[in-house]
């Protein structure tokens, strides 16, 4: 499922003499900046499961706060930064444009990453934790020798990450290779390589586990595999490896 | 008690609350050796008694900071996170040339001029947390006085403005890190740069923020006050209060109810004295570098002779 369709979008209309351009699905700020007059902002996607559905691996309390507070805050701040960016671009204020980049990277990254994360999790009675088969399964065996080895590697890198960040199972669209990557803070996976696509991401910010696991991040990492949604990862893998016209 | 230190420093305990007593010893006898191929143990040449870094006890009891910082937070923050860094640091420096050195020396050495070694995060976090616990006290808050207030008003305009800057730094530190009030007595705003025309104006109070374990010692500033803005510092106490901005509320409570301005003042005094001393040392070094006096040095003095008579 392409993550773009998961972003429930709101549209802010700004007064203008230009007719709105293409459909909202294609509107990224990079294109036709001077003609953008309706600003597409982000909205909090719904979770595809109840807050308590991932227990006992991740508590309902954590899921609720993580979704309704943390992710929502990233969205609010990202939207605010987008509006300010839009204004700065319209005014031709290059300093302001540059100055906004860190807020956009941090909050936009937070939105991107968490949107993927909710899809990466699934209750056990809906297939969470079921290991990958066929294409992705073989790719994992080729790249890491076994699923166990991959999990061990992700857990080790996730535990060793200093401070806040994410650990990813990444697919390189060019070479079709899988790799384990980490990013700091809310940096999305693309900051590690423009051709990298996230198949799975695990949030290792303290807010992702602290209320339940306290400072024992390794226990959180060990347990989270019970609710990992390999089906989503497989779908993304198949889509990206099939699409040779990209 | 089973424990296991991982590379993250997580300290897993089999009992829910960490006992305080096990780490109050400073000395141990080094017994560990290297296994030889034949199965024997080669002891290091000096089976010496060395000092081991310890988890310093808190200057107050675990429930004395309630309700602003609960016992539960302190048990996990001091007893879990801080302790794990101590354990991990000791294991990383054991048998190396850093073993037995003071904490600040270890910190600066492992920072390795911007290319930190694995022990750095642990050394820095031990230092940072020691500093943090000593910065707060029961019934803290209020206002500073004396020289500290004078400098705050000189360098920030007002106490409220300084607090505003401090809070801003704390909430805009993306991810994990710390916010600081520090005394900058080196010569320019950027760490290694030197002002070729140093003046008293270079010595001033600054507010700054740092990521993860970094602290201003590496820029040769004198830290005066720190607030921990890693999520573990405030999550248990502020997360469940349905607040939108937990970190901001934590930092507000920190400055209003917890900070010990006496400690900050004392640190400032030491920092200023140190700055004066460093200044004197630098002048002495400059003097030593001058050409030593000898008969060949000409000294031009004002004379009553006419300029036209110069050779």
Coordinates of C-alpha atoms in Angstrom, one line a residue:
Chain A
X1 CA 0.0 0.0 0.0
X2 CA 1.7 3.2 -1.1
X3 CA 2.1 5.4 1.9
X4 CA 0.9 8.4 0.0
X5 CA -2.6 7.1 0.1
X6 CA -2.4 6.7 3.8
X7 CA -1.9 10.4 4.3
X8 CA -5.4 11.8 4.8
X9 CA -5.0 15.2 3.3
X10 CA -6.6 18.4 4.2
X11 CA -6.4 21.3 1.8
X12 CA -6.1 24.9 2.8
X13 CA -7.4 27.3 0.2
X14 CA -5.6 30.6 -0.1
X15 CA -7.1 33.4 -2.1
X16 CA -5.6 33.6 -5.6
X17 CA -6.2 34.5 -9.1
X18 CA -4.7 31.2 -10.4
X19 CA -6.8 28.2 -11.0
X20 CA -5.7 25.2 -8.9
X21 CA -3.3 23.0 -10.8
X22 CA -3.2 19.2 -10.8
X23 CA -4.8 16.7 -8.5
X24 CA -3.9 16.7 -4.9
X25 CA -2.2 13.3 -5.1
X26 CA 0.7 14.8 -7.1
X27 CA 1.2 18.0 -5.3
X28 CA 4.5 18.2 -3.6
X29 CA 6.0 21.5 -2.7
X30 CA 8.9 21.0 -5.1
X31 CA 6.8 21.4 -8.2
X32 CA 5.5 24.6 -9.7
X33 CA 6.0 26.6 -6.5
X34 CA 4.8 29.9 -7.9
X35 CA 1.5 28.3 -9.0
X36 CA 0.7 26.6 -5.7
X37 CA -2.2 28.4 -4.2
X38 CA -3.9 25.6 -2.3
X39 CA -1.7 24.2 0.3
X40 CA -2.0 20.5 1.0
X41 CA -1.4 19.8 4.7
X42 CA -1.1 16.5 6.5
X43 CA -3.6 14.9 8.8
X44 CA -3.3 12.1 11.4
X45 CA -4.0 8.7 9.7
X46 CA -6.2 6.3 11.7
X47 CA -4.7 3.2 13.1
X48 CA -5.8 0.1 11.4
X49 CA -6.4 -1.6 14.8
X50 CA -7.4 -0.6 18.3
X51 CA -5.0 0.9 20.7
X52 CA -5.0 -2.1 22.9
X53 CA -4.8 -4.6 20.1
X54 CA -1.0 -5.0 20.3
X55 CA -0.9 -5.9 23.9
X56 CA 1.0 -7.3 25.7
X57 CA 3.8 -6.4 23.4
X58 CA 3.0 -2.7 23.3
X59 CA 0.5 -1.4 25.8
X60 CA -2.6 0.5 24.8
X61 CA -1.5 3.4 26.8
X62 CA 1.7 3.8 24.8
X63 CA -0.1 3.3 21.5
X64 CA -2.7 6.0 22.4
X65 CA -0.1 8.6 23.5
X66 CA 2.2 7.7 20.7
X67 CA -0.5 8.2 18.1
X68 CA -2.6 11.0 19.5
X69 CA 0.1 13.1 21.0
X70 CA 3.5 12.5 19.5
X71 CA 2.4 11.8 15.9
X72 CA -0.2 14.6 16.1
X73 CA 2.3 17.0 17.4
X74 CA 4.7 16.3 14.5
X75 CA 1.8 16.8 12.1
X76 CA 0.8 20.1 13.7
X77 CA 4.3 21.5 13.6
X78 CA 4.9 20.2 10.1
X79 CA 1.7 22.0 8.9
X80 CA 2.7 25.1 10.6
X81 CA 6.2 25.0 9.0
X82 CA 4.6 24.3 5.6
X83 CA 2.4 27.4 5.9
X84 CA 5.4 29.5 6.9
X85 CA 7.4 28.0 4.0
X86 CA 4.6 28.8 1.5
X87 CA 4.6 32.4 2.7
X88 CA 8.4 32.7 2.6
X89 CA 8.5 31.3 -1.0
X90 CA 5.8 33.6 -2.1
X91 CA 7.7 36.5 -0.7
X92 CA 11.0 35.3 -2.1
X93 CA 12.5 35.3 1.4
X94 CA 15.4 32.8 0.9
X95 CA 16.7 33.2 4.4
X96 CA 13.3 32.2 5.9
X97 CA 13.1 29.3 3.5
X98 CA 16.4 27.9 4.6
X99 CA 15.7 28.6 8.3
X100 CA 12.6 26.5 8.1
X101 CA 14.3 23.4 6.8
X102 CA 15.3 21.9 10.1
X103 CA 11.7 22.2 11.4
X104 CA 10.4 20.6 8.2
X105 CA 13.0 17.8 8.3
X106 CA 12.2 17.1 12.0
X107 CA 8.5 17.3 12.0
X108 CA 7.9 16.1 8.4
X109 CA 10.2 13.2 9.1
X110 CA 8.3 12.4 12.3
X111 CA 5.1 12.3 10.2
X112 CA 6.5 10.2 7.5
X113 CA 8.2 7.8 9.8
X114 CA 5.2 7.2 12.1
X115 CA 2.8 6.8 9.2
X116 CA 5.0 3.9 8.1
X117 CA 5.3 2.6 11.6
X118 CA 1.6 2.1 12.2
X119 CA 1.5 0.0 9.0
X120 CA 4.5 -2.0 10.2
X121 CA 2.5 -3.3 13.2
X122 CA -0.4 -5.7 13.3
X123 CA -2.2 -7.6 16.1
X124 CA -1.1 -11.2 16.4
X125 CA -4.6 -12.4 15.7
X126 CA -4.5 -10.6 12.4
X127 CA -1.2 -11.9 11.2
X128 CA 1.2 -9.9 13.2
X129 CA 4.5 -11.7 13.7
X130 CA 4.0 -14.2 10.9
X131 CA 7.3 -14.6 9.1
X132 CA 7.7 -13.4 5.5
X133 CA 7.5 -16.0 2.7
X134 CA 8.3 -16.2 -1.0
X135 CA 10.0 -13.2 -2.5
X136 CA 10.8 -11.2 0.6
X137 CA 11.6 -14.4 2.6
X138 CA 14.1 -15.5 0.0
X139 CA 15.6 -12.0 -0.2
X140 CA 16.1 -12.0 3.5
X141 CA 17.8 -15.4 3.4
X142 CA 20.0 -14.1 0.5
X143 CA 21.0 -10.9 2.2
X144 CA 21.2 -12.0 5.8
X145 CA 21.4 -15.8 5.8
X146 CA 18.3 -16.1 7.9
X147 CA 15.4 -14.3 9.4
X148 CA 16.9 -14.8 12.8
X149 CA 20.1 -13.2 11.8
X150 CA 18.2 -10.2 10.4
X151 CA 16.3 -9.8 13.6
X152 CA 19.4 -10.1 15.7
X153 CA 21.1 -7.5 13.6
X154 CA 18.2 -5.0 13.8
X155 CA 18.0 -5.6 17.5
X156 CA 21.7 -5.0 18.0
X157 CA 21.7 -1.8 15.9
X158 CA 18.5 -0.6 17.5
X159 CA 19.9 -1.1 21.0
X160 CA 23.2 0.5 20.2
X161 CA 21.6 3.7 18.7
X162 CA 22.5 6.6 21.0
X163 CA 19.7 8.9 21.9
X164 CA 16.7 8.9 19.6
X165 CA 16.1 7.4 16.2
X166 CA 14.9 4.6 14.1
X167 CA 16.2 1.2 12.9
X168 CA 15.1 0.2 9.4
X169 CA 15.0 -2.8 7.1
X170 CA 15.7 -1.0 3.8
X171 CA 15.4 -2.0 0.2
X172 CA 17.7 -0.3 -2.3
X173 CA 15.5 0.3 -5.3
X174 CA 18.6 0.3 -7.6
X175 CA 20.5 -2.7 -6.5
X176 CA 17.4 -4.6 -5.1
X177 CA 19.6 -5.3 -2.0
X178 CA 18.3 -5.4 1.5
X179 CA 20.1 -3.7 4.3
X180 CA 19.7 -2.6 8.0
X181 CA 20.1 1.1 8.5
X182 CA 19.6 3.5 11.4
X183 CA 18.7 7.1 11.3
X184 CA 18.9 9.7 14.1
X185 CA 16.0 11.6 15.5
X186 CA 13.3 11.8 12.9
X187 CA 15.4 11.6 9.8
X188 CA 13.6 9.5 7.3
X189 CA 15.3 6.6 5.6
X190 CA 16.0 8.5 2.4
X191 CA 18.5 10.6 4.3
X192 CA 20.7 7.5 4.3
X193 CA 20.3 7.0 0.5
X194 CA 18.0 8.4 -2.1
X195 CA 17.2 5.0 -3.5
X196 CA 16.4 3.4 -0.1
X197 CA 12.8 2.4 0.5
X198 CA 11.7 1.5 4.0
X199 CA 10.2 -2.0 4.4
X200 CA 10.1 -1.9 8.2
X201 CA 10.9 0.7 10.7
X202 CA 11.2 0.4 14.4
X203 CA 10.9 3.5 16.6
X204 CA 13.6 3.5 19.3
X205 CA 12.8 6.9 20.7
X206 CA 12.2 6.4 24.5
X207 CA 8.5 7.5 24.0
X208 CA 8.0 4.3 22.0
X209 CA 8.6 2.0 24.9
X210 CA 9.4 3.8 28.1
X211 CA 6.1 3.6 30.0
X212 CA 6.2 -0.2 29.6
X213 CA 9.8 -1.2 29.3
X214 CA 11.5 1.7 31.1
X215 CA 15.2 1.8 30.1
X216 CA 15.3 -1.8 28.8
X217 CA 15.2 -1.0 25.1
X218 CA 16.5 -4.5 24.2
X219 CA 13.4 -6.1 25.7
X220 CA 11.1 -3.9 23.6
X221 CA 13.1 -4.8 20.5
X222 CA 13.0 -8.5 21.3
X223 CA 9.2 -8.4 21.8
X224 CA 8.2 -6.2 19.0
X225 CA 8.8 -8.9 16.4
X226 CA 5.6 -10.6 17.7
X227 CA 3.5 -7.8 16.2
X228 CA 5.6 -6.9 13.1
X229 CA 3.5 -6.8 9.9
X230 CA 5.6 -8.8 7.4
X231 CA 2.7 -8.7 4.9
X232 CA 3.1 -5.0 4.5
X233 CA 6.8 -5.3 4.1
X234 CA 6.3 -8.0 1.4
X235 CA 3.8 -5.8 -0.4
X236 CA 6.2 -2.9 -0.5
X237 CA 9.1 -5.2 -1.5
X238 CA 7.1 -6.8 -4.4
X239 CA 5.9 -3.4 -5.6
X240 CA 9.4 -1.9 -5.6
X241 CA 11.2 -4.9 -7.2
X242 CA 8.5 -5.3 -9.8
X243 CA 8.4 -1.8 -11.0
X244 CA 11.1 -1.6 -13.5
X245 CA 9.7 1.5 -15.2
X246 CA 10.7 3.7 -12.2
Chain B
X1 CA 21.2 -9.7 41.7
X2 CA 21.4 -10.5 38.0
X3 CA 22.4 -7.6 35.8
X4 CA 23.4 -7.3 32.3
X5 CA 24.9 -4.3 30.7
X6 CA 24.3 -4.0 27.0
X7 CA 26.0 -1.7 24.5
X8 CA 23.1 0.7 25.0
X9 CA 23.8 0.8 28.6
X10 CA 20.5 -0.7 29.6
X11 CA 20.7 -2.1 33.0
X12 CA 18.3 -4.9 33.5
X13 CA 17.3 -5.6 37.0
X14 CA 15.5 -8.6 38.4
X15 CA 13.9 -6.6 41.2
X16 CA 11.6 -3.7 40.4
X17 CA 13.5 -1.0 42.3
X18 CA 17.3 -0.7 42.2
X19 CA 19.1 -1.1 45.4
X20 CA 21.3 1.8 46.2
X21 CA 23.9 0.2 48.4
X22 CA 25.8 -2.0 46.0
X23 CA 27.8 0.8 44.4
X24 CA 29.1 2.7 47.4
X25 CA 32.5 1.3 47.2
X26 CA 35.2 3.2 45.4
X27 CA 38.1 0.7 45.5
X28 CA 38.5 -2.7 44.1
X29 CA 41.5 -5.0 43.6
X30 CA 42.2 -5.7 40.0
X31 CA 42.3 -9.5 39.6
X32 CA 41.3 -10.0 36.0
X33 CA 44.0 -11.4 33.8
X34 CA 44.4 -12.7 30.3
X35 CA 43.8 -16.4 29.6
X36 CA 46.8 -18.2 28.2
X37 CA 46.6 -20.9 25.6
X38 CA 47.4 -23.5 28.2
X39 CA 44.5 -22.4 30.3
X40 CA 46.4 -20.4 32.9
X41 CA 45.8 -16.8 33.7
X42 CA 48.4 -14.2 33.1
X43 CA 48.0 -11.4 35.6
X44 CA 48.7 -7.9 34.5
X45 CA 52.2 -6.8 35.6
X46 CA 50.8 -4.7 38.3
X47 CA 47.8 -6.3 40.1
X48 CA 47.2 -2.9 41.3
X49 CA 44.5 -1.4 43.4
X50 CA 42.8 1.2 41.3
X51 CA 40.0 3.6 41.8
X52 CA 36.7 2.7 40.1
X53 CA 34.2 5.3 39.1
X54 CA 31.2 5.1 41.3
X55 CA 27.6 6.1 41.1
X56 CA 27.5 9.1 43.4
X57 CA 24.6 9.1 45.8
X58 CA 22.0 11.7 45.2
X59 CA 22.3 14.8 47.5
X60 CA 18.7 14.2 48.7
X61 CA 16.5 11.2 49.2
X62 CA 14.4 9.7 46.4
X63 CA 11.1 11.2 47.4
X64 CA 12.3 14.7 48.4
X65 CA 11.7 16.2 45.0
X66 CA 8.0 15.1 44.8
X67 CA 5.7 16.0 43.2
X68 CA 7.9 17.8 40.6
X69 CA 10.2 14.8 40.1
X70 CA 8.8 11.6 41.6
X71 CA 10.6 8.8 43.4
X72 CA 9.8 6.5 40.5
X73 CA 11.5 8.7 38.0
X74 CA 14.6 9.0 40.2
X75 CA 14.8 5.3 40.7
X76 CA 14.8 4.7 37.0
X77 CA 16.7 7.8 36.0
X78 CA 19.5 7.7 38.6
X79 CA 19.2 4.1 39.6
X80 CA 18.8 2.8 36.0
X81 CA 20.1 5.1 33.3
X82 CA 22.9 6.9 35.3
X83 CA 24.0 3.7 37.0
X84 CA 24.2 1.8 33.7
X85 CA 26.5 4.5 32.2
X86 CA 28.8 4.1 35.3
X87 CA 29.0 0.4 34.9
X88 CA 29.5 0.5 31.2
X89 CA 32.2 3.2 31.5
X90 CA 34.1 1.2 34.1
X91 CA 34.1 -1.9 31.9
X92 CA 35.3 0.1 28.8
X93 CA 38.2 1.8 30.5
X94 CA 39.3 -1.1 32.6
X95 CA 42.9 -1.9 31.8
X96 CA 43.4 1.0 29.5
X97 CA 45.4 4.2 30.2
X98 CA 42.2 6.0 31.1
X99 CA 41.7 3.7 34.1
X100 CA 42.3 5.7 37.3
X101 CA 41.9 9.0 35.6
X102 CA 39.4 11.7 36.7
X103 CA 36.0 11.8 35.0
X104 CA 36.5 15.1 33.2
X105 CA 39.9 13.9 31.8
X106 CA 38.2 10.7 30.5
X107 CA 35.4 12.8 29.0
X108 CA 37.8 15.1 27.1
X109 CA 40.1 12.3 26.1
X110 CA 37.3 10.1 24.7
X111 CA 35.7 13.0 22.9
X112 CA 38.8 12.7 20.8
X113 CA 38.4 16.2 19.2
X114 CA 35.0 15.5 17.6
X115 CA 35.6 11.8 16.7
X116 CA 34.2 10.3 19.9
X117 CA 35.4 6.9 21.1
X118 CA 32.8 4.4 22.4
X119 CA 33.4 5.3 26.0
X120 CA 32.6 9.0 25.4
X121 CA 28.8 8.7 25.6
X122 CA 29.1 6.9 29.0
X123 CA 31.7 9.3 30.4
X124 CA 29.8 12.3 29.3
X125 CA 26.4 11.0 30.6
X126 CA 28.0 10.1 34.0
X127 CA 29.3 13.7 34.2
X128 CA 26.1 15.2 32.9
X129 CA 23.9 13.3 35.3
X130 CA 26.1 14.1 38.3
X131 CA 26.0 17.7 37.4
X132 CA 22.2 17.6 36.9
X133 CA 21.4 16.0 40.3
X134 CA 23.5 18.6 42.0
X135 CA 21.8 21.4 40.1
X136 CA 18.5 20.7 41.8
X137 CA 17.2 20.5 45.4
X138 CA 14.0 20.2 47.3
X139 CA 12.2 23.5 47.5
X140 CA 14.3 24.9 44.8
X141 CA 13.5 27.7 42.4
X142 CA 13.1 31.4 43.3
X143 CA 15.7 33.8 42.0
X144 CA 19.4 34.1 42.0
X145 CA 21.2 37.0 43.6
X146 CA 24.6 38.6 43.7
X147 CA 27.1 38.3 40.9
X148 CA 25.0 35.6 39.1
X149 CA 22.0 37.9 38.9
X150 CA 24.2 40.8 37.9
X151 CA 25.6 38.8 35.0
X152 CA 22.2 37.4 34.0
X153 CA 20.8 40.9 33.7
X154 CA 23.9 42.2 31.9
X155 CA 24.0 39.4 29.4
X156 CA 20.3 38.6 28.9
X157 CA 18.6 41.9 29.8
X158 CA 16.6 40.2 32.6
X159 CA 16.2 37.0 34.5
X160 CA 12.9 36.3 32.7
X161 CA 14.6 36.6 29.4
X162 CA 17.3 34.2 30.4
X163 CA 14.7 31.7 31.5
X164 CA 12.8 32.1 28.2
X165 CA 16.0 31.5 26.2
X166 CA 16.8 28.5 28.4
X167 CA 13.3 27.0 27.9
X168 CA 13.5 27.7 24.2
X169 CA 16.8 25.8 23.9
X170 CA 15.3 22.9 25.9
X171 CA 12.3 22.5 23.7
X172 CA 14.0 23.1 20.4
X173 CA 16.7 20.4 21.1
X174 CA 15.3 17.9 18.6
X175 CA 15.6 14.4 19.9
X176 CA 17.6 13.7 23.0
X177 CA 20.0 16.1 24.7
X178 CA 20.5 18.8 27.2
X179 CA 20.0 22.6 27.7
X180 CA 22.7 24.6 29.5
X181 CA 23.4 27.9 31.1
X182 CA 27.2 28.3 30.9
X183 CA 30.0 30.8 31.4
X184 CA 31.9 31.4 28.3
X185 CA 35.4 32.6 29.1
X186 CA 37.1 31.6 26.0
X187 CA 37.6 34.0 23.3
X188 CA 35.0 33.5 20.6
X189 CA 31.6 32.0 20.0
X190 CA 33.0 29.1 18.0
X191 CA 34.8 26.4 20.0
X192 CA 38.3 26.4 18.7
X193 CA 38.5 29.9 17.3
X194 CA 40.5 32.5 19.2
X195 CA 39.8 36.2 19.3
X196 CA 43.0 38.0 18.3
X197 CA 41.8 40.9 20.4
X198 CA 40.5 39.4 23.5
X199 CA 38.6 41.5 25.9
X200 CA 36.5 41.3 28.9
X201 CA 33.4 41.3 26.7
X202 CA 34.2 37.8 25.6
X203 CA 33.5 36.5 29.1
X204 CA 29.8 36.1 29.4
X205 CA 26.9 33.9 30.2
X206 CA 25.3 31.9 27.4
X207 CA 22.4 29.6 27.0
X208 CA 23.0 26.6 24.7
X209 CA 21.7 23.2 23.8
X210 CA 23.5 20.0 23.0
X211 CA 22.5 16.6 21.5
X212 CA 22.6 13.3 23.2
X213 CA 25.6 13.2 25.5
X214 CA 27.5 16.3 24.3
X215 CA 28.3 18.9 27.0
X216 CA 29.9 22.3 26.8
X217 CA 33.2 21.2 28.4
X218 CA 34.2 20.1 25.0
X219 CA 34.0 23.8 23.9
X220 CA 35.9 24.9 26.9
X221 CA 32.9 26.6 28.5
X222 CA 32.1 26.3 32.2
X223 CA 28.7 24.8 32.6
X224 CA 26.6 26.4 35.4
X225 CA 23.2 24.7 35.0
X226 CA 21.8 21.8 33.0
X227 CA 18.4 20.3 32.3
X228 CA 18.1 16.8 30.9
X229 CA 15.7 16.7 28.0
X230 CA 16.0 13.1 27.1
X231 CA 12.5 11.7 27.2
X232 CA 13.4 9.5 30.1
X233 CA 13.9 12.6 32.3
X234 CA 10.2 13.6 32.2
X235 CA 8.2 10.9 30.6
X236 CA 7.0 9.0 33.6
X237 CA 6.0 12.2 35.5
X238 CA 4.6 14.4 32.7
X239 CA 3.4 12.1 30.0
X240 CA 0.2 11.0 31.6
X241 CA -1.0 14.4 32.6
X242 CA -2.6 14.8 29.1
X243 CA -0.4 17.7 28.4
X244 CA 0.3 18.6 24.8
X245 CA 3.9 19.7 25.5
X246 CA 5.3 17.6 28.2
X247 CA 8.9 18.8 27.8
X248 CA 8.0 22.4 28.1
X249 CA 6.1 21.8 31.3
X250 CA 8.9 19.8 32.7
X251 CA 11.4 22.5 32.0
X252 CA 9.1 25.1 33.5
X253 CA 8.7 23.1 36.7
X254 CA 12.5 22.6 36.7
X255 CA 13.3 26.3 36.8
X256 CA 10.4 27.3 39.0
X257 CA 10.6 24.5 41.7
X258 CA 13.8 22.6 41.5
X259 CA 16.8 24.7 40.5
X260 CA 19.3 25.5 43.2
X261 CA 20.5 29.0 42.3
X262 CA 23.1 28.7 45.2
X263 CA 24.8 25.9 43.4
X264 CA 24.7 27.8 40.1
X265 CA 26.2 30.9 41.8
X266 CA 28.9 28.8 43.4
X267 CA 29.8 27.3 40.0
X268 CA 29.9 30.8 38.5
X269 CA 32.3 32.0 41.1
X270 CA 34.6 29.1 40.4
X271 CA 34.3 29.6 36.7
X272 CA 35.2 33.3 37.0
X273 CA 38.2 32.6 39.2
X274 CA 39.3 29.9 36.8
X275 CA 39.0 32.4 33.9
X276 CA 41.1 34.9 35.6
X277 CA 43.7 32.3 36.4
X278 CA 43.7 31.0 32.8
X279 CA 44.1 34.6 31.6
X280 CA 47.2 35.1 33.9
X281 CA 48.7 31.8 32.7
X282 CA 48.3 32.9 29.1
X283 CA 50.0 36.2 29.8
X284 CA 52.8 34.4 31.4
X285 CA 53.1 32.2 28.4
X286 CA 53.2 35.2 26.1
X287 CA 55.9 36.7 28.2
X288 CA 58.0 33.6 28.0
X289 CA 57.8 33.6 24.2
X290 CA 59.3 37.1 23.9
X291 CA 62.9 37.4 22.8
X292 CA 65.1 37.1 25.9
X293 CA 66.7 40.3 26.9
X294 CA 70.3 40.7 25.7
X295 CA 72.7 43.4 24.8
X296 CA 71.7 43.2 21.2
X297 CA 68.2 44.4 21.8
X298 CA 67.9 48.0 21.1
X299 CA 65.6 50.1 23.2
X300 CA 64.4 53.3 21.7
X301 CA 63.8 55.8 24.4
X302 CA 62.6 59.3 24.2
X303 CA 65.8 61.4 24.1
X304 CA 66.3 65.1 24.0
X305 CA 68.4 64.9 20.9
X306 CA 67.1 66.3 17.7
X307 CA 65.6 63.9 15.2
X308 CA 67.7 65.2 12.5
X309 CA 70.7 63.8 14.4
X310 CA 69.7 60.2 13.9
X311 CA 72.1 58.1 12.1

